[in-house]
Tab-separated table of C-alpha atoms in Angstrom:
chain	number	residue	atom	x	y	z
A	1	UNK	CA	-73.839	6.121	-94.211
A	2	UNK	CA	-77.435	7.209	-93.446
A	3	UNK	CA	-77.955	8.808	-90.010
A	4	UNK	CA	-80.075	6.923	-87.453
A	5	UNK	CA	-82.878	9.468	-87.898
A	6	UNK	CA	-82.945	8.948	-91.667
A	7	UNK	CA	-82.774	5.146	-91.193
A	8	UNK	CA	-85.796	5.273	-88.753
A	9	UNK	CA	-87.729	7.476	-91.178
A	10	UNK	CA	-87.172	5.099	-94.106
A	11	UNK	CA	-87.965	2.124	-91.888
A	12	UNK	CA	-91.278	3.701	-90.840
A	13	UNK	CA	-92.202	4.470	-94.394
A	14	UNK	CA	-91.372	0.898	-95.452
A	15	UNK	CA	-93.507	-0.421	-92.540
A	16	UNK	CA	-96.445	1.636	-93.779
A	17	UNK	CA	-95.888	0.242	-97.259
A	18	UNK	CA	-95.837	-3.276	-95.824
A	19	UNK	CA	-99.182	-2.681	-94.094
A	20	UNK	CA	-100.591	-1.507	-97.465
A	21	UNK	CA	-99.300	-4.636	-99.201
A	22	UNK	CA	-100.716	-7.088	-96.648
A	23	UNK	CA	-103.971	-5.101	-96.474
A	24	UNK	CA	-104.468	-5.226	-100.227
A	25	UNK	CA	-103.658	-8.966	-100.228
A	26	UNK	CA	-106.356	-9.542	-97.624
A	27	UNK	CA	-108.992	-7.911	-99.799
A	28	UNK	CA	-107.887	-10.106	-102.725
A	29	UNK	CA	-108.112	-13.357	-100.748
A	30	UNK	CA	-110.823	-13.132	-98.018
A	31	UNK	CA	-114.529	-12.510	-98.727
A	32	UNK	CA	-115.689	-8.873	-98.290
A	33	UNK	CA	-119.175	-9.893	-97.221
A	34	UNK	CA	-120.096	-12.258	-94.363
A	35	UNK	CA	-121.438	-15.473	-95.896
A	36	UNK	CA	-125.197	-15.454	-96.261
A	37	UNK	CA	-125.572	-11.831	-95.292
A	38	UNK	CA	-125.199	-8.379	-96.763
A	39	UNK	CA	-122.881	-7.323	-93.886
A	40	UNK	CA	-119.293	-6.267	-94.545
A	41	UNK	CA	-116.604	-8.622	-93.261
A	42	UNK	CA	-113.841	-7.381	-90.924
A	43	UNK	CA	-111.445	-7.410	-93.906
A	44	UNK	CA	-113.697	-5.048	-95.843
A	45	UNK	CA	-114.162	-2.742	-92.845
A	46	UNK	CA	-110.476	-2.555	-92.120
A	47	UNK	CA	-108.851	-2.582	-95.530
A	48	UNK	CA	-111.217	-2.112	-98.453
A	49	UNK	CA	-110.250	1.111	-100.137
A	50	UNK	CA	-107.894	2.031	-97.310
A	51	UNK	CA	-104.991	-0.326	-98.121
A	52	UNK	CA	-104.749	0.667	-101.794
A	53	UNK	CA	-105.059	4.358	-100.818
A	54	UNK	CA	-102.201	3.913	-98.338
A	55	UNK	CA	-100.140	2.308	-101.054
A	56	UNK	CA	-100.694	5.379	-103.283
A	57	UNK	CA	-100.085	7.913	-100.456
A	58	UNK	CA	-96.779	6.162	-99.581
A	59	UNK	CA	-95.924	6.318	-103.319
A	60	UNK	CA	-96.353	10.113	-103.200
A	61	UNK	CA	-94.314	10.281	-100.026
A	62	UNK	CA	-91.537	8.346	-101.766
A	63	UNK	CA	-91.586	10.822	-104.688
A	64	UNK	CA	-91.103	13.637	-102.197
A	65	UNK	CA	-88.186	11.838	-100.548
A	66	UNK	CA	-86.598	11.095	-103.950
A	67	UNK	CA	-86.740	14.787	-104.767
A	68	UNK	CA	-85.215	16.071	-101.553
A	69	UNK	CA	-87.723	15.573	-98.776
A	70	UNK	CA	-88.280	18.795	-96.823
A	71	UNK	CA	-85.574	20.504	-98.856
A	72	UNK	CA	-86.553	20.315	-102.517
A	73	UNK	CA	-83.681	19.652	-104.903
A	74	UNK	CA	-82.465	22.499	-107.147
A	75	UNK	CA	-83.646	22.783	-110.712
A	76	UNK	CA	-80.748	20.816	-112.270
A	77	UNK	CA	-81.094	17.906	-109.876
A	78	UNK	CA	-84.892	17.931	-110.218
A	79	UNK	CA	-84.458	17.546	-113.952
A	80	UNK	CA	-82.484	14.369	-113.316
A	81	UNK	CA	-85.048	13.250	-110.697
A	82	UNK	CA	-87.896	13.609	-113.181
A	83	UNK	CA	-86.053	11.486	-115.766
A	84	UNK	CA	-85.375	8.837	-113.137
A	85	UNK	CA	-89.026	8.809	-111.949
A	86	UNK	CA	-90.299	8.568	-115.574
A	87	UNK	CA	-88.073	5.583	-116.251
A	88	UNK	CA	-89.217	3.953	-112.980
A	89	UNK	CA	-92.822	4.542	-113.999
A	90	UNK	CA	-92.272	3.031	-117.442
A	91	UNK	CA	-90.890	-0.176	-115.948
A	92	UNK	CA	-93.748	-0.453	-113.470
A	93	UNK	CA	-96.276	0.081	-116.273
A	94	UNK	CA	-94.751	-2.709	-118.360
A	95	UNK	CA	-94.797	-5.039	-115.346
A	96	UNK	CA	-98.487	-4.104	-114.863
A	97	UNK	CA	-99.303	-4.917	-118.488
A	98	UNK	CA	-97.534	-8.311	-118.220
A	99	UNK	CA	-99.475	-9.151	-115.010
A	100	UNK	CA	-102.680	-8.063	-116.746
A	101	UNK	CA	-102.456	-11.179	-118.974
A	102	UNK	CA	-102.815	-13.483	-115.998
A	103	UNK	CA	-106.197	-15.112	-115.225
A	104	UNK	CA	-107.217	-13.391	-112.024
A	105	UNK	CA	-110.124	-11.360	-110.632
A	106	UNK	CA	-107.741	-8.884	-108.930
A	107	UNK	CA	-107.746	-5.316	-110.173
A	108	UNK	CA	-103.989	-4.883	-110.629
A	109	UNK	CA	-102.794	-1.439	-109.595
A	110	UNK	CA	-99.365	-1.278	-111.229
A	111	UNK	CA	-100.136	0.237	-114.625
A	112	UNK	CA	-102.227	2.929	-112.943
A	113	UNK	CA	-99.398	3.407	-110.377
A	114	UNK	CA	-96.974	4.119	-113.187
A	115	UNK	CA	-99.359	6.558	-114.850
A	116	UNK	CA	-99.777	8.427	-111.554
A	117	UNK	CA	-96.012	8.739	-111.279
A	118	UNK	CA	-95.963	10.473	-114.638
A	119	UNK	CA	-98.867	12.742	-113.863
A	120	UNK	CA	-97.205	13.754	-110.596
A	121	UNK	CA	-93.968	14.891	-112.278
A	122	UNK	CA	-95.024	18.621	-112.626
A	123	UNK	CA	-95.717	18.761	-108.857
A	124	UNK	CA	-92.314	17.540	-107.568
A	125	UNK	CA	-90.773	21.036	-107.705
A	126	UNK	CA	-93.432	22.711	-105.626
A	127	UNK	CA	-92.656	23.890	-102.072
A	128	UNK	CA	-94.786	22.644	-99.204
A	129	UNK	CA	-97.379	25.444	-99.112
A	130	UNK	CA	-98.151	25.266	-102.823
A	131	UNK	CA	-98.268	21.526	-102.716
A	132	UNK	CA	-100.647	21.610	-99.834
A	133	UNK	CA	-102.959	23.926	-101.769
A	134	UNK	CA	-102.913	21.616	-104.768
A	135	UNK	CA	-103.606	18.564	-102.622
A	136	UNK	CA	-106.626	20.142	-100.929
A	137	UNK	CA	-107.989	21.545	-104.192
A	138	UNK	CA	-107.451	18.318	-106.124
A	139	UNK	CA	-109.044	16.176	-103.423
A	140	UNK	CA	-112.158	18.294	-103.273
A	141	UNK	CA	-112.632	19.155	-106.982
A	142	UNK	CA	-111.347	16.128	-108.963
A	143	UNK	CA	-114.455	14.056	-108.000
A	144	UNK	CA	-116.622	16.881	-109.325
A	145	UNK	CA	-114.705	16.802	-112.581
A	146	UNK	CA	-115.063	13.009	-112.720
A	147	UNK	CA	-118.836	13.263	-112.131
A	148	UNK	CA	-119.162	15.755	-114.976
A	149	UNK	CA	-116.966	13.733	-117.341
A	150	UNK	CA	-118.450	10.240	-116.871
A	151	UNK	CA	-121.670	10.824	-118.851
A	152	UNK	CA	-119.707	12.485	-121.681
A	153	UNK	CA	-117.210	9.627	-121.795
A	154	UNK	CA	-120.082	7.085	-121.883
A	155	UNK	CA	-121.527	8.799	-124.924
A	156	UNK	CA	-118.242	9.612	-126.709
A	157	UNK	CA	-115.771	6.802	-126.171
A	158	UNK	CA	-116.356	3.441	-127.736
A	159	UNK	CA	-116.736	0.514	-125.307
A	160	UNK	CA	-114.079	-2.174	-125.375
A	161	UNK	CA	-112.430	-4.918	-123.384
A	162	UNK	CA	-110.447	-2.405	-121.319
A	163	UNK	CA	-112.959	-2.836	-118.478
A	164	UNK	CA	-110.564	-5.378	-116.957
A	165	UNK	CA	-106.883	-5.030	-116.346
A	166	UNK	CA	-104.923	-3.222	-119.077
A	167	UNK	CA	-103.072	-5.445	-121.532
A	168	UNK	CA	-100.497	-4.774	-124.240
A	169	UNK	CA	-103.218	-5.023	-126.899
A	170	UNK	CA	-105.327	-2.350	-125.137
A	171	UNK	CA	-102.587	0.144	-126.056
A	172	UNK	CA	-104.118	0.070	-129.531
A	173	UNK	CA	-107.281	1.593	-128.128
A	174	UNK	CA	-105.701	4.759	-126.733
A	175	UNK	CA	-108.828	6.840	-126.200
A	176	UNK	CA	-110.695	4.026	-124.389
A	177	UNK	CA	-107.596	3.190	-122.357
A	178	UNK	CA	-107.105	6.817	-121.443
A	179	UNK	CA	-110.739	7.110	-120.286
A	180	UNK	CA	-110.504	3.922	-118.303
A	181	UNK	CA	-107.209	4.830	-116.606
A	182	UNK	CA	-108.144	8.370	-115.781
A	183	UNK	CA	-111.898	8.371	-115.051
A	184	UNK	CA	-113.908	5.171	-115.429
A	185	UNK	CA	-111.580	2.391	-114.233
A	186	UNK	CA	-110.993	0.819	-110.777
A	187	UNK	CA	-108.178	3.258	-109.871
A	188	UNK	CA	-109.175	6.475	-111.720
A	189	UNK	CA	-106.062	8.610	-111.959
A	190	UNK	CA	-108.065	11.826	-111.969
A	191	UNK	CA	-109.105	11.307	-108.341
A	192	UNK	CA	-106.217	9.050	-107.305
A	193	UNK	CA	-103.693	11.800	-107.991
A	194	UNK	CA	-105.044	13.253	-104.733
A	195	UNK	CA	-103.388	10.423	-102.816
A	196	UNK	CA	-100.007	11.082	-104.410
A	197	UNK	CA	-100.305	14.793	-103.680
A	198	UNK	CA	-101.250	14.015	-100.023
A	199	UNK	CA	-98.227	11.743	-99.838
A	200	UNK	CA	-95.947	14.391	-101.353
A	201	UNK	CA	-97.189	16.894	-98.757
A	202	UNK	CA	-96.291	14.445	-95.969
A	203	UNK	CA	-92.912	13.746	-97.591
A	204	UNK	CA	-92.095	17.485	-97.538
A	205	UNK	CA	-92.433	17.488	-93.779
A	206	UNK	CA	-89.615	16.839	-91.275
A	207	UNK	CA	-90.627	13.226	-90.756
A	208	UNK	CA	-88.142	12.612	-88.000
A	209	UNK	CA	-89.707	15.388	-85.853
A	210	UNK	CA	-91.921	14.041	-83.037
A	211	UNK	CA	-94.430	16.895	-83.487
A	212	UNK	CA	-94.854	15.995	-87.163
A	213	UNK	CA	-95.422	12.341	-86.331
A	214	UNK	CA	-97.967	13.124	-83.682
A	215	UNK	CA	-99.609	15.616	-86.080
A	216	UNK	CA	-99.974	13.001	-88.751
A	217	UNK	CA	-101.475	10.605	-86.267
A	218	UNK	CA	-103.940	13.060	-84.737
A	219	UNK	CA	-104.696	15.023	-87.922
A	220	UNK	CA	-105.180	11.811	-89.940
A	221	UNK	CA	-107.574	10.444	-87.348
A	222	UNK	CA	-109.540	13.698	-87.176
A	223	UNK	CA	-109.911	14.044	-90.942
A	224	UNK	CA	-110.906	10.356	-91.310
A	225	UNK	CA	-113.542	10.549	-88.620
A	226	UNK	CA	-114.909	13.927	-89.776
A	227	UNK	CA	-115.310	12.678	-93.351
A	228	UNK	CA	-117.445	9.741	-92.133
A	229	UNK	CA	-119.528	11.950	-89.852
A	230	UNK	CA	-120.169	14.511	-92.605
A	231	UNK	CA	-121.111	11.747	-95.046
A	232	UNK	CA	-123.448	10.159	-92.565
A	233	UNK	CA	-125.170	13.480	-91.915
A	234	UNK	CA	-125.542	14.300	-95.668
A	235	UNK	CA	-126.840	10.832	-96.508
A	236	UNK	CA	-129.105	10.422	-93.489
A	237	UNK	CA	-130.773	13.524	-92.007
A	238	UNK	CA	-130.403	15.561	-95.205
A	239	UNK	CA	-131.879	12.758	-97.375
A	240	UNK	CA	-128.901	11.955	-99.656
A	241	UNK	CA	-129.270	8.163	-99.443
A	242	UNK	CA	-132.968	8.266	-100.214
A	243	UNK	CA	-132.172	10.294	-103.308
A	244	UNK	CA	-129.458	7.862	-104.403
A	245	UNK	CA	-131.805	4.908	-104.033
A	246	UNK	CA	-133.945	6.486	-106.770
A	247	UNK	CA	-131.122	6.586	-109.293
A	248	UNK	CA	-130.849	3.769	-111.864
A	249	UNK	CA	-127.898	1.959	-110.239
A	250	UNK	CA	-128.929	3.021	-106.748
A	251	UNK	CA	-132.195	1.062	-107.208
A	252	UNK	CA	-130.474	-1.844	-109.022
A	253	UNK	CA	-127.795	-2.628	-106.444
A	254	UNK	CA	-127.906	-3.276	-102.666
A	255	UNK	CA	-126.525	0.185	-102.156
A	256	UNK	CA	-126.650	0.388	-98.375
A	257	UNK	CA	-124.734	-2.904	-98.039
A	258	UNK	CA	-122.131	-1.811	-100.578
A	259	UNK	CA	-121.435	1.483	-98.767
A	260	UNK	CA	-119.169	-0.361	-96.346
A	261	UNK	CA	-117.402	-2.482	-98.930
A	262	UNK	CA	-117.004	-0.933	-102.358
A	263	UNK	CA	-118.983	1.012	-104.956
A	264	UNK	CA	-116.936	-0.524	-107.807
A	265	UNK	CA	-119.195	-1.155	-110.826
A	266	UNK	CA	-121.848	1.274	-109.667
A	267	UNK	CA	-122.654	4.086	-112.162
A	268	UNK	CA	-122.456	7.136	-109.970
A	269	UNK	CA	-124.435	9.452	-112.151
A	270	UNK	CA	-127.877	11.038	-112.132
A	271	UNK	CA	-127.542	12.749	-108.771
A	272	UNK	CA	-125.081	15.138	-107.179
A	273	UNK	CA	-125.678	13.217	-103.943
A	274	UNK	CA	-123.106	10.682	-105.146
A	275	UNK	CA	-120.461	13.219	-104.114
A	276	UNK	CA	-121.698	12.903	-100.495
A	277	UNK	CA	-120.845	9.188	-100.063
A	278	UNK	CA	-117.689	8.045	-98.341
A	279	UNK	CA	-117.844	4.415	-99.483
A	280	UNK	CA	-114.611	2.662	-100.481
A	281	UNK	CA	-113.642	3.098	-104.135
A	282	UNK	CA	-116.362	5.687	-104.674
A	283	UNK	CA	-113.767	8.387	-105.483
A	284	UNK	CA	-115.896	11.056	-103.804
A	285	UNK	CA	-114.304	13.948	-101.904
A	286	UNK	CA	-115.288	12.367	-98.578
A	287	UNK	CA	-113.906	8.975	-99.627
A	288	UNK	CA	-110.596	10.589	-100.593
A	289	UNK	CA	-110.518	12.572	-97.348
A	290	UNK	CA	-111.328	9.515	-95.227
A	291	UNK	CA	-108.804	7.172	-96.843
A	292	UNK	CA	-106.210	9.965	-97.066
A	293	UNK	CA	-106.774	10.559	-93.340
A	294	UNK	CA	-106.373	6.831	-92.464
A	295	UNK	CA	-103.235	6.744	-94.547
A	296	UNK	CA	-101.709	9.697	-92.666
A	297	UNK	CA	-102.669	8.061	-89.416
A	298	UNK	CA	-100.914	4.808	-90.342
A	299	UNK	CA	-97.791	6.614	-91.554
A	300	UNK	CA	-97.638	8.700	-88.367
A	301	UNK	CA	-98.080	5.547	-86.229
A	302	UNK	CA	-95.328	3.703	-88.030
A	303	UNK	CA	-92.938	6.669	-87.730
A	304	UNK	CA	-93.690	6.959	-84.063
A	305	UNK	CA	-93.084	3.226	-83.551
A	306	UNK	CA	-89.624	3.492	-85.023
A	307	UNK	CA	-88.557	5.823	-82.205
A	308	UNK	CA	-88.371	2.883	-79.751
A	309	UNK	CA	-89.604	-0.254	-81.439
A	310	UNK	CA	-87.917	-0.217	-84.826
A	311	UNK	CA	-86.784	-3.921	-84.701
A	312	UNK	CA	-90.360	-4.958	-83.983
A	313	UNK	CA	-91.446	-3.433	-87.322
A	314	UNK	CA	-89.194	-5.732	-89.324
A	315	UNK	CA	-92.016	-8.076	-90.329
A	316	UNK	CA	-93.573	-5.011	-92.020
A	317	UNK	CA	-90.604	-2.892	-93.059
A	318	UNK	CA	-88.737	-5.856	-94.537
A	319	UNK	CA	-91.543	-6.753	-97.065
A	320	UNK	CA	-92.298	-3.039	-97.355
A	321	UNK	CA	-88.862	-2.410	-98.865
A	322	UNK	CA	-89.580	-4.809	-101.794
A	323	UNK	CA	-93.333	-4.412	-102.411
A	324	UNK	CA	-93.015	-4.376	-106.206
A	325	UNK	CA	-91.442	-7.850	-106.225
A	326	UNK	CA	-93.758	-9.246	-103.554
A	327	UNK	CA	-96.904	-7.764	-105.086
A	328	UNK	CA	-95.961	-9.354	-108.426
A	329	UNK	CA	-95.361	-12.729	-106.765
A	330	UNK	CA	-98.734	-12.379	-104.987
A	331	UNK	CA	-100.619	-11.668	-108.255
A	332	UNK	CA	-98.944	-14.628	-109.955
A	333	UNK	CA	-99.730	-16.881	-106.905
A	334	UNK	CA	-103.344	-15.821	-106.923
A	335	UNK	CA	-103.700	-16.595	-110.617
A	336	UNK	CA	-102.664	-20.170	-109.731
A	337	UNK	CA	-104.825	-20.365	-106.634
A	338	UNK	CA	-107.903	-19.076	-108.370
A	339	UNK	CA	-107.661	-21.913	-110.884
A	340	UNK	CA	-107.820	-24.576	-108.204
A	341	UNK	CA	-110.955	-26.666	-107.713
A	342	UNK	CA	-112.087	-26.751	-104.987
A	343	UNK	CA	-110.557	-23.445	-103.869
A	344	UNK	CA	-108.097	-23.696	-100.987
A	345	UNK	CA	-108.759	-22.293	-97.514
A	346	UNK	CA	-108.340	-18.473	-97.742
A	347	UNK	CA	-106.597	-18.377	-94.343
A	348	UNK	CA	-103.937	-20.838	-95.499
A	349	UNK	CA	-103.456	-18.909	-98.784
A	350	UNK	CA	-103.135	-15.559	-97.019
A	351	UNK	CA	-101.033	-16.443	-94.012
A	352	UNK	CA	-98.843	-18.744	-96.139
A	353	UNK	CA	-97.980	-15.818	-98.429
A	354	UNK	CA	-97.541	-13.436	-95.486
A	355	UNK	CA	-95.065	-15.817	-93.795
A	356	UNK	CA	-93.068	-16.272	-97.013
A	357	UNK	CA	-93.033	-12.516	-97.698
A	358	UNK	CA	-91.932	-11.656	-94.152
A	359	UNK	CA	-89.104	-14.150	-94.333
A	360	UNK	CA	-88.001	-12.882	-97.784
A	361	UNK	CA	-88.241	-9.258	-96.694
A	362	UNK	CA	-86.164	-9.686	-93.550
A	363	UNK	CA	-83.632	-11.850	-95.387
A	364	UNK	CA	-83.113	-9.308	-98.168
A	365	UNK	CA	-82.847	-6.543	-95.531
A	366	UNK	CA	-80.290	-8.452	-93.539
A	367	UNK	CA	-78.033	-9.131	-96.519
A	368	UNK	CA	-78.481	-5.489	-97.619
A	369	UNK	CA	-80.039	-6.525	-100.918
A	370	UNK	CA	-82.965	-5.215	-102.896
A	371	UNK	CA	-85.766	-7.192	-104.523
A	372	UNK	CA	-85.190	-8.226	-108.189
A	373	UNK	CA	-87.866	-5.859	-109.517
A	374	UNK	CA	-86.662	-3.053	-107.238
A	375	UNK	CA	-83.166	-3.514	-108.747
A	376	UNK	CA	-84.675	-3.333	-112.211
A	377	UNK	CA	-86.597	-0.145	-111.564
A	378	UNK	CA	-83.692	1.514	-109.721
A	379	UNK	CA	-81.291	0.548	-112.516
A	380	UNK	CA	-83.612	2.065	-115.076
A	381	UNK	CA	-83.897	5.148	-112.974
A	382	UNK	CA	-80.140	5.547	-112.551
A	383	UNK	CA	-79.616	5.071	-116.300
A	384	UNK	CA	-82.195	7.724	-117.099
A	385	UNK	CA	-80.843	10.179	-114.562
A	386	UNK	CA	-77.267	9.977	-115.884
A	387	UNK	CA	-77.961	9.214	-119.548
A	388	UNK	CA	-78.234	12.796	-120.798
A	389	UNK	CA	-75.234	13.952	-118.762
A	390	UNK	CA	-72.801	11.099	-119.782
């Protein structure tokens, strides 16, 4: 039986995952701009870019826990761990491809999520200090690599229909799919690996330690605020925003309004000043630092809350323990909702799903059961872990 400290740690991580799920759902359902204005809505300000980043950071944290937490597994066990993680990733990628066939405007994260699991495999054996070095370096330098690669990709890789969600048929366009998944798509793995590495660093800490929890809270807040302040200084007094407004897409789009919502669809080329923005989904160093910081803050807050208020977190930790199943249900539900004319009230759509998911999450937790898709992925993982040793 798991110790109370381990139980609280897992509960806190699940609560953070639940916040990520509900945050992503809000950005899928509610408008990100206030009607009739160019101002960001409260949903955009709170969750755009941050919820999906938290989802990825918690994924990295989960990989660290699967491979031993603060005590990394030995080489033989790590070999089994890697096979299990690869099998889990394959199942998630297949589910993502199946959901990609639904009629929806949502950028589905699951295929990218599975790819990130595979890319992260070489890092699971690293001790904390090396992992921290990689996380810092990758967060700062991967956006530079993406900036340099995007023009070359635009000239070299043939355009296709991969611009939307990946489908089974897009597997027959491997180069274009690779470019889309790693650099040019909605969740570019080149930069998004930073989130998994940050999460793995967190997962290598003694999460039950009060000092670690307070450190995550205070450190995350400091990094998140500092990233915004630095970006504001670079874009304002140093003239970065004025330079960006002279670029082709900077002059074509309402760039200042988009800075608080998302830079998705904006061609961030033609000026190195793009690396100074901190806008959601810009993939810049300051965006990664800001959203990585907010993710650490939320994780620290959830872990702290479990010390005295663990039962109060059930509405978050219950759904957070079965996010793959609930996220899939949400995508399917939204494909139905989006086809309705006139569209239903967003508040009813959102809170109706939240209520159902909270009830399902608590129910499954109380009967000590896992979600159907969680059972599928864990079964595939167990089979892969033991298959070569049977």
